[in-house]
Each structure stands twice: as C-alpha cells, then as structure tokens.
Coordinates of C-alpha atoms and ligand atoms in Angstrom, one line a residue:
M1 CA 160.7 149.1 129.1
T2 CA 157.3 150.6 127.9
T3 CA 154.9 151.4 130.7
P4 CA 151.2 151.2 130.0
M5 CA 149.1 154.3 129.5
L6 CA 146.9 155.3 132.4
P7 CA 143.9 157.1 130.9
G8 CA 142.3 159.7 133.1
H9 CA 144.4 158.9 136.3
P10 CA 146.4 162.1 136.8
H11 CA 147.8 161.2 140.2
T12 CA 148.7 157.6 139.3
A13 CA 152.0 157.1 137.5
Y14 CA 155.0 154.7 137.2
R15 CA 158.0 155.9 139.1
G16 CA 161.2 153.9 138.7
G17 CA 159.2 151.0 137.2
E18 CA 156.6 150.9 140.1
L19 CA 153.0 152.1 139.9
C20 CA 152.4 154.9 142.5
I21 CA 149.5 157.1 143.6
A22 CA 151.1 160.4 144.6
T23 CA 154.4 159.2 146.3
Q24 CA 152.9 155.9 147.5
P25 CA 154.1 152.7 145.7
L26 CA 151.0 150.6 145.3
A27 CA 152.9 147.3 145.7
A28 CA 153.9 148.4 149.3
L29 CA 150.2 149.1 150.1
A30 CA 149.2 145.7 148.7
R31 CA 151.8 143.9 150.7
Q32 CA 150.9 145.8 153.9
H33 CA 147.1 145.5 153.6
G34 CA 146.6 142.4 151.4
T35 CA 144.6 142.1 148.1
P36 CA 142.2 142.7 146.7
L37 CA 142.6 146.3 147.9
F38 CA 141.0 149.5 146.9
V39 CA 143.2 152.6 146.9
Y40 CA 141.8 156.1 146.3
S41 CA 143.6 159.4 145.7
K42 CA 142.2 162.3 147.6
A43 CA 143.9 164.7 145.3
A44 CA 142.2 163.1 142.2
M45 CA 138.8 163.5 143.9
L46 CA 139.4 167.1 144.8
D47 CA 140.7 167.8 141.2
A48 CA 137.5 166.3 139.7
L49 CA 135.5 168.4 142.1
A50 CA 137.5 171.5 141.2
A51 CA 136.6 171.2 137.5
Y52 CA 132.9 171.5 138.5
Q53 CA 133.7 174.3 141.0
R54 CA 135.6 176.2 138.2
G55 CA 132.6 175.7 135.9
F56 CA 130.2 177.2 138.4
A57 CA 132.5 180.1 139.6
G58 CA 130.3 183.2 140.3
R59 CA 127.1 181.2 140.1
N60 CA 124.6 180.2 142.7
A61 CA 125.2 176.5 142.5
Q62 CA 125.2 173.5 144.8
I63 CA 127.1 170.3 143.9
C64 CA 125.5 167.3 145.5
Y65 CA 127.8 164.2 145.2
A66 CA 125.7 161.2 144.1
M67 CA 127.1 159.0 146.8
K68 CA 125.9 155.6 145.5
A69 CA 129.0 155.8 143.2
N70 CA 131.1 155.3 146.3
S71 CA 129.5 155.6 149.8
S72 CA 132.5 154.8 152.0
L73 CA 132.6 157.1 155.0
G74 CA 136.2 158.3 154.3
V75 CA 135.2 159.3 150.7
L76 CA 132.0 161.1 151.9
Q77 CA 134.2 163.0 154.4
V78 CA 136.4 164.3 151.6
F79 CA 133.4 165.7 149.8
A80 CA 131.6 167.0 153.0
E81 CA 134.8 168.9 154.0
A82 CA 135.0 170.4 150.5
G83 CA 131.5 171.8 150.9
C84 CA 129.5 169.3 148.8
G85 CA 126.0 168.3 149.4
F86 CA 124.8 164.7 148.8
D87 CA 122.4 163.1 146.5
I88 CA 121.0 160.0 148.4
V89 CA 118.8 157.2 147.3
S90 CA 118.0 155.4 150.6
G91 CA 117.7 155.8 154.3
G92 CA 121.0 154.0 154.7
E93 CA 122.7 156.6 152.6
L94 CA 121.2 159.3 154.8
D95 CA 122.7 157.6 157.9
R96 CA 126.1 157.5 156.1
V97 CA 126.1 161.2 155.2
L98 CA 125.3 162.1 158.8
A99 CA 127.9 159.7 160.1
A100 CA 130.5 161.4 157.8
G101 CA 129.7 164.9 159.0
G102 CA 127.7 166.0 156.0
D103 CA 125.2 168.8 156.2
A104 CA 121.6 167.5 156.2
R105 CA 120.3 170.8 154.6
K106 CA 122.4 170.0 151.5
I107 CA 121.0 166.6 151.0
I108 CA 118.6 165.8 148.1
F109 CA 116.8 162.5 148.2
S110 CA 116.3 160.8 144.8
G111 CA 114.8 157.4 143.9
V112 CA 111.6 155.8 142.7
G113 CA 110.8 153.8 145.8
K114 CA 111.2 155.8 148.9
T115 CA 109.4 154.2 151.9
R116 CA 107.3 156.1 154.4
S117 CA 109.9 155.4 157.1
E118 CA 112.7 156.7 154.9
M119 CA 110.7 159.9 154.1
G120 CA 110.0 160.4 157.8
R121 CA 113.6 160.1 158.8
A122 CA 114.8 162.4 156.1
L123 CA 112.2 165.0 157.1
Q124 CA 113.3 164.8 160.8
A125 CA 116.9 165.2 159.7
G126 CA 115.9 168.4 157.8
I127 CA 117.1 167.5 154.3
G128 CA 117.1 170.1 151.6
C129 CA 114.8 168.5 149.0
F130 CA 113.0 165.4 147.9
N131 CA 113.3 164.6 144.2
V132 CA 109.9 163.0 143.7
E133 CA 109.5 160.5 140.8
S134 CA 105.7 159.8 140.6
E135 CA 102.3 161.2 141.5
A136 CA 101.7 158.4 143.9
E137 CA 104.9 159.3 145.8
L138 CA 103.7 162.9 146.1
E139 CA 100.6 161.8 148.0
V140 CA 102.5 159.6 150.4
L141 CA 105.2 162.2 151.0
S142 CA 102.5 164.9 151.8
E143 CA 100.8 162.5 154.3
V144 CA 104.1 161.7 156.0
A145 CA 105.1 165.4 156.2
L146 CA 101.7 166.4 157.7
S147 CA 101.9 163.6 160.3
L148 CA 105.2 165.3 161.4
G149 CA 103.7 168.8 161.3
Q150 CA 106.0 169.7 158.4
R151 CA 105.9 170.6 154.7
A152 CA 108.3 168.6 152.6
P153 CA 110.4 170.5 150.1
V154 CA 109.9 168.9 146.7
S155 CA 111.3 168.9 143.2
I156 CA 109.8 166.7 140.6
R157 CA 112.1 164.6 138.5
V158 CA 111.0 165.0 134.9
N159 CA 111.8 162.6 132.2
P160 CA 113.1 164.7 129.2
N161 CA 113.0 161.7 126.8
V162 CA 116.4 162.3 125.4
D163 CA 118.8 159.4 124.5
P164 CA 122.1 159.8 126.3
K165 CA 123.6 157.0 123.9
T166 CA 125.0 155.0 126.7
H167 CA 124.5 151.4 127.9
P168 CA 120.7 150.7 128.2
Y169 CA 121.1 149.8 131.9
I170 CA 122.5 153.2 132.7
S171 CA 120.2 155.3 130.5
T172 CA 117.5 156.8 132.6
G173 CA 115.8 159.6 130.7
L174 CA 114.0 157.7 128.0
K175 CA 110.3 157.1 127.8
G176 CA 110.3 153.4 128.5
N177 CA 112.2 154.0 131.8
K178 CA 111.0 153.6 135.4
F179 CA 112.5 157.0 136.3
G180 CA 110.9 160.4 136.5
V181 CA 107.5 161.8 135.5
A182 CA 106.7 161.8 131.8
H183 CA 107.3 165.1 130.0
E184 CA 103.6 165.4 129.1
R185 CA 102.4 164.9 132.6
T186 CA 104.8 167.4 134.2
L187 CA 102.4 170.4 134.6
Q188 CA 99.6 168.2 136.0
T189 CA 102.0 166.7 138.5
Y190 CA 103.2 170.1 139.6
Q191 CA 99.6 171.3 140.0
R192 CA 98.9 168.3 142.2
A193 CA 102.1 168.9 144.3
A194 CA 101.2 172.6 144.7
A195 CA 97.7 171.6 146.0
L196 CA 98.9 169.1 148.5
P197 CA 99.1 170.6 152.1
G198 CA 102.2 168.7 153.2
L199 CA 104.4 169.8 150.3
K200 CA 106.3 172.9 149.3
V201 CA 107.4 173.0 145.6
V202 CA 111.0 174.2 145.4
G203 CA 112.5 173.0 142.2
I204 CA 112.7 170.8 139.1
D205 CA 115.1 167.9 138.5
C206 CA 116.3 165.6 135.7
H207 CA 118.9 163.0 135.3
I208 CA 119.3 161.3 131.9
G209 CA 121.8 158.6 132.4
S210 CA 125.3 157.7 133.3
Q211 CA 128.7 157.5 131.6
I212 CA 127.6 160.1 129.1
T213 CA 130.5 161.2 126.9
D214 CA 128.7 163.6 124.6
T215 CA 127.6 167.2 125.3
T216 CA 124.5 167.0 123.0
P217 CA 122.2 165.0 125.3
Y218 CA 122.8 167.5 128.1
L219 CA 122.0 170.5 125.9
D220 CA 118.9 168.7 124.6
A221 CA 117.7 167.8 128.1
M222 CA 118.4 171.4 129.3
D223 CA 116.2 172.8 126.5
R224 CA 113.4 170.5 127.4
V225 CA 113.7 171.1 131.1
L226 CA 113.7 174.9 130.6
D227 CA 110.6 174.6 128.4
L228 CA 108.9 172.8 131.4
V229 CA 110.1 175.5 133.8
A230 CA 108.4 178.1 131.6
T231 CA 105.2 176.1 131.5
V232 CA 105.1 175.4 135.2
E233 CA 105.9 178.9 136.2
A234 CA 103.3 180.3 133.7
A235 CA 100.8 178.2 135.7
G236 CA 101.7 180.2 138.9
I237 CA 104.1 177.7 140.5
P238 CA 107.5 179.2 141.0
L239 CA 110.6 177.0 140.8
H240 CA 113.4 178.1 143.0
H241 CA 116.1 175.7 141.8
I242 CA 116.9 173.7 138.7
D243 CA 118.7 170.4 139.1
F244 CA 120.4 168.9 136.1
G245 CA 121.4 165.6 137.6
G246 CA 124.7 163.8 137.1
G247 CA 125.9 161.3 134.5
L248 CA 129.1 162.8 133.1
G249 CA 131.3 160.0 131.9
I250 CA 135.0 159.2 132.6
D251 CA 137.8 157.9 130.5
Y252 CA 137.8 154.1 131.0
N253 CA 139.4 153.2 127.7
G254 CA 140.0 156.1 125.4
D255 CA 136.6 157.6 126.1
T256 CA 136.6 161.3 125.6
P257 CA 133.9 162.9 127.8
P258 CA 134.0 166.7 127.9
A259 CA 135.7 168.2 131.0
A260 CA 133.2 169.2 133.6
D261 CA 134.1 172.9 133.3
A262 CA 133.9 172.8 129.5
L263 CA 130.5 171.0 129.6
W264 CA 129.2 173.6 132.0
A265 CA 130.5 176.6 130.0
Q266 CA 128.2 175.4 127.2
L267 CA 125.3 174.6 129.4
L268 CA 125.6 178.0 131.3
A269 CA 125.7 179.8 128.0
K270 CA 122.4 178.2 127.1
L271 CA 121.0 179.0 130.5
D272 CA 122.1 182.6 130.2
A273 CA 120.7 182.9 126.7
R274 CA 117.3 181.6 127.9
G275 CA 117.3 184.0 130.9
Y276 CA 117.8 181.4 133.6
G277 CA 121.4 182.0 134.5
Q278 CA 120.7 183.5 137.9
R279 CA 118.6 180.6 139.2
Q280 CA 119.9 178.4 141.9
L281 CA 121.5 175.4 140.1
M282 CA 122.0 172.0 141.5
I283 CA 123.9 169.0 140.0
E284 CA 124.3 165.4 141.2
P285 CA 127.6 164.1 139.8
G286 CA 128.8 160.6 141.0
R287 CA 131.1 158.7 138.7
S288 CA 132.9 161.7 137.4
L289 CA 134.0 162.7 140.9
V290 CA 135.4 159.4 142.1
G291 CA 135.7 156.9 139.2
N292 CA 139.2 157.7 138.1
A293 CA 140.4 158.4 141.7
G294 CA 140.5 154.7 142.6
V295 CA 142.2 151.5 141.6
C296 CA 141.7 147.9 142.8
L297 CA 144.9 146.1 143.5
T298 CA 144.9 142.3 142.9
E299 CA 147.3 139.4 142.9
V300 CA 147.7 136.9 140.0
L301 CA 146.9 133.5 141.5
Y302 CA 147.3 131.1 138.5
L303 CA 147.9 131.1 134.8
K304 CA 145.8 128.6 133.0
P305 CA 146.7 128.1 129.3
G306 CA 144.0 126.7 127.1
E307 CA 143.2 125.7 123.5
Q308 CA 140.9 128.6 122.8
K309 CA 141.7 131.0 125.7
N310 CA 144.4 131.6 128.2
F311 CA 143.2 132.5 131.6
C312 CA 144.8 134.8 134.1
I313 CA 143.1 134.0 137.5
I314 CA 143.3 136.8 140.0
D315 CA 142.2 137.2 143.6
A316 CA 139.7 140.0 142.8
A317 CA 136.3 139.1 141.3
M318 CA 132.9 140.3 140.3
N319 CA 132.2 140.8 144.1
E320 CA 134.3 144.0 144.1
L321 CA 134.4 144.7 140.4
P322 CA 130.9 144.0 139.2
R323 CA 130.8 146.3 136.2
P324 CA 132.1 143.9 133.6
A325 CA 129.6 141.2 134.6
M326 CA 126.7 143.7 134.9
Y327 CA 127.3 145.9 131.9
E328 CA 130.1 144.3 130.0
A329 CA 132.1 147.3 131.1
F330 CA 135.8 147.8 130.4
H331 CA 138.5 148.4 133.1
Q332 CA 142.1 148.8 132.2
I333 CA 144.3 146.2 133.9
V334 CA 148.0 147.1 134.3
P335 CA 150.9 145.5 136.2
L336 CA 152.2 147.3 139.3
A337 CA 155.8 146.5 138.2
P338 CA 155.8 145.8 134.4
R339 CA 158.0 142.9 133.3
D340 CA 160.3 143.2 130.3
T341 CA 159.2 139.9 128.8
A342 CA 156.8 139.0 126.0
T343 CA 153.1 139.3 126.6
T344 CA 150.5 136.6 126.3
V345 CA 146.8 137.3 125.6
Y346 CA 144.6 136.3 128.6
D347 CA 141.0 136.6 129.8
V348 CA 141.5 138.0 133.3
V349 CA 139.0 136.2 135.6
G350 CA 138.2 135.9 139.3
P351 CA 137.7 132.9 141.6
V352 CA 133.9 133.2 141.7
C353 CA 131.9 130.2 140.4
E354 CA 130.2 132.1 137.5
S355 CA 131.2 132.4 133.9
G356 CA 130.2 136.0 134.2
D357 CA 133.1 136.5 136.7
W358 CA 135.5 138.1 134.3
L359 CA 137.3 141.4 134.7
G360 CA 138.9 141.8 131.3
R361 CA 138.9 139.9 128.0
D362 CA 141.8 139.4 125.6
R363 CA 144.4 141.4 127.5
A364 CA 148.0 141.3 126.6
L365 CA 150.0 140.9 129.8
A366 CA 153.5 139.8 130.8
V367 CA 152.7 138.2 134.2
Q368 CA 153.6 135.4 136.5
P369 CA 151.7 134.0 139.5
G370 CA 152.3 136.3 142.5
D371 CA 152.5 139.4 140.4
L372 CA 150.4 142.4 141.4
L373 CA 148.0 144.1 139.0
A374 CA 145.9 147.3 139.3
V375 CA 142.4 147.4 137.9
L376 CA 142.0 151.1 136.9
S377 CA 138.9 153.4 137.1
A378 CA 137.7 151.5 140.1
G379 CA 136.6 154.4 142.3
A380 CA 132.9 154.4 141.2
Y381 CA 130.3 151.7 141.3
C382 CA 132.8 149.0 142.5
M383 CA 133.0 149.0 146.3
S384 CA 129.5 150.5 146.7
M385 CA 128.2 147.5 144.6
A386 CA 130.4 144.9 146.3
S387 CA 128.7 141.7 147.4
N388 CA 129.6 138.7 149.6
Y389 CA 128.8 136.1 147.0
N390 CA 130.8 132.9 147.6
T391 CA 131.3 134.2 151.2
R392 CA 134.1 136.5 150.1
G393 CA 134.8 139.3 152.4
R394 CA 134.7 142.8 151.0
P395 CA 138.1 144.3 150.5
A396 CA 139.8 146.9 152.6
E397 CA 140.1 150.5 151.3
V398 CA 142.9 153.0 151.6
L399 CA 142.8 156.7 151.0
V400 CA 146.0 158.3 149.9
D401 CA 146.6 162.0 150.7
G402 CA 150.1 163.1 149.7
D403 CA 152.5 160.8 151.6
Q404 CA 149.8 159.6 154.0
A405 CA 147.9 156.4 153.4
T406 CA 144.9 155.8 155.7
V407 CA 142.8 152.6 156.0
I408 CA 139.2 153.9 155.6
R409 CA 137.7 150.4 155.7
E410 CA 139.1 147.2 157.1
R411 CA 138.8 144.0 155.2
E412 CA 135.6 142.1 156.1
T413 CA 136.1 138.7 157.8
A414 CA 133.9 135.7 157.6
Q415 CA 132.9 136.4 161.2
D416 CA 131.7 139.9 160.1
Q417 CA 129.6 138.2 157.4
M418 CA 128.0 135.7 159.8
R419 CA 127.3 138.1 162.6
H420 CA 123.6 138.5 162.1
E421 CA 123.0 134.8 161.2
R422 CA 121.5 132.3 163.7
L423 CA 121.6 128.5 163.7
V424 CA 118.2 126.9 164.3
N425 CA 117.7 125.4 167.7
T426 CA 117.2 121.7 167.1
R427 CA 117.7 119.9 170.5
Ligands
LIG1 C1 123.2 157.7 139.9 C2 122.6 159.0 139.9 C3 123.4 160.1 139.8 C4 124.8 160.1 139.5 O1 125.1 159.5 138.3 P1 126.7 159.4 137.8 O2 126.6 158.8 136.4 O3 127.4 158.6 138.7 O4 127.2 160.8 137.7 C5 122.8 161.4 139.9 N1 121.4 161.5 140.1 C6 120.6 160.4 140.2 C7 119.2 160.6 140.5 C8 121.2 159.2 140.2 O5 120.4 158.1 140.3

C-alpha cells in the first residue's frame, strides 16, 4: 500500500498503516475526543522554534511569537516556557499571554487600530514595545501614557514597499496597504515621536506579508529598513532595536520556503556587512512556528456522486478551516488509515450552508463514510480564526508531547455559545 506524502510534518508519520503524531495513533484520539479535532505536536513547535534559535545563536535577538496564528493557551504556554516573547494585536491577546504565564516585558503590540483602553492596559502590564502604525496613533499613545504618568516605548512600523509575491490578502508591505508608515514619511514620523512627551523611541519595525517562500523580499526589505535606520539616526534619534517582523512560509503543498536558520544566515550576513550585526534584533514569526505542527481530524459523513463533481462531505468546515474559503488556500487531506482500493476524485466539502465551504478541490481519495481524514498544516490560522457560523461549536484541541496527549481546549457546546445571549422579556 502506498501511503501519502506528508510535506513538512516531521513528527507525523504512518506506522503500521495508521497515521500517528509521535507515538499517538490519531484515530484513537479522534475516537476518544470526537471530530473535528485539532491535534498539535509540541515537538514540531519546538523544532520550528529551534531553527530560529540556531539562526540567532550568539546574537542579541528576541523571538516574539505572533500569536494570532494560534492563540490557544496551551500553545502559548509551550512558547512562553521556551523563552519566547509575544507579538500581540489586541487587548484580548494581552490577556491570553498573561494567562499563559508569558512575560509582559517581552510583549510587542502591533496593529493599525489599537484603542485607548487597549493601550492603557498594555502600559499598565508593562509591555516591551508598541509597534505604532500611524502618526495619529502616536499622538493618542502619548496622551494615554502621560495620563498614566508613563512614557510608552515605541517602534514605528515602516512600510518598505517590497512585494513579497504572496496572496494579496496576506501581503502587507506594499504601498496601497493599510499597514505601516510610508517609507517617505518615516523620518518625519520619528521626529514627531521623539518630540512627544509621552513616548520613548526604542526601535524600528517592518512586516511585509505572510506565507513568503522566497528570500529576496526579506533581503530587499532589510536593505530599505537599514537605509531608514541610517536616516533616522543621522537625525539624532537612536534606535535600540530592529524588528524584521514575521511572514516566513511553510510547506503546504510542495512549497519550498527557506529554512529559518538558512534565511537568517543570509540576513545576518547582510546586517554584518552593513555594520548592524550587534543591534538588538526582534522577529515576529507566527505561521512558521505552528502551521505544520497541527492537523485537523475529521470524519467522512457522506459521499455524494454527481454528474460534474463528486463530493466528499466531512464534519469539518470553513468554521475551523477558513483558509480555503478566505484565500483559496490549499491543505493536504489524507486518510488516517489508507485503504487499498481505487481512488475517486472528490471535492471535499463541509456541512456549512455556503458554496465557499470547501476544504479541498479535486482530491483523489479512497474513502467510505465513517472514515477518518487528517487535514494537514492546520496549526496556524485555523483554530484562531474559527467561528460559530451555523451554530457549530468550535472543536476541541489536543497537544501531543511524546506519549502524552493533553486536551488543551474542550469542545464548545451550544450552551457555551448561547451563554451571553438573552431572550427579550415579552410578558
Ligand atoms: C501576522 C503578523 C505576523 C506573523 O506573520 P506570519 O506570517 O504568521 O509569520 C508578524 N507580525 C505582524 C505585525 C503580523 O501582523
């Protein structure tokens, strides 16, 4: 029997015809906890982190996990215990880091629309840095900090205007984009920041996009950011740290992103050549730390043959796997116990009442109702984007560590979903 290839999933493999993470047969976890079910490999997360740590060995560098990729507490705990900081984009994410035992001083706060209340809470928690994305935000942050008798540490997110050649919805460093301060306005913005009494300039930041599989956009962005560092410092505003954002891609379907340590060997060579190798460096990786550490287990409900298409209807949907509907993204879908029979080509779809609710198109599968499948590369931007559309409860999550499997989130019930709702009193 030929077993499918599992791109980029080093701790996931077929053993005796059964798909396993480490020593755990996934079918047993699916039977025990029900489907759809997310299962994460702790070893795969730590391996992904280790590639960055190797890349930065001997450097003054802080890795801040961009937690919007997967913000479940048990996942945050893995990274907090490994010494990571966190890149947050909301007050809710701040609460999660603190609940998971993360160090507030290693938090950086990104995002174009921070509210006054979020700024105030982050200042009171003592976070490391605000990545400010507009001049208007600088003014508000200064006011909020002064009202608390503080000076907010700030870095300005600059828009280097490089094309990361990824999906338009996940490219963030181009001119027509809502993110960052335009390259041409950087110096003015820093001068304003330096003049505001409630701010303390500490760094510079950029983030050009996501699922980047090529080294060139990073090298181009670094050149542009270092040019800006030189300009800003020549104007008498020292920058203590340089933050190069996140965005490194993963292998979903034969993608070949550079390994994190290989990418950083090239970037650090450039930094050294330009005389910035001793600066404090920050990075904000999300997807590349968790994406290929997770799978979503699902059961085949029905097979529905058709004239133009055959449909394989599964119990997972766009609720928990939103990337195909949002970005036409590809996830590998493989059986937990491959059958030795002929395959049929299916569109794999969920139960949600939307034509956009598909998980995979034109997939050759040998399946029967009741079979279990794994949707691969489901560790990033799946559970953290999950919704309750169609009043579907969000799935449970299990973290596998060697021969231990721990439920880090229970399945959501309809009662959980209705908890904050009230009927109108009619009488
Ligand atoms: C989303 C995001 C990241 C992480 O991006 P990945 O592609 O998941 O690595 C980093 N920094 C900022 C500001 C982000 O918005």
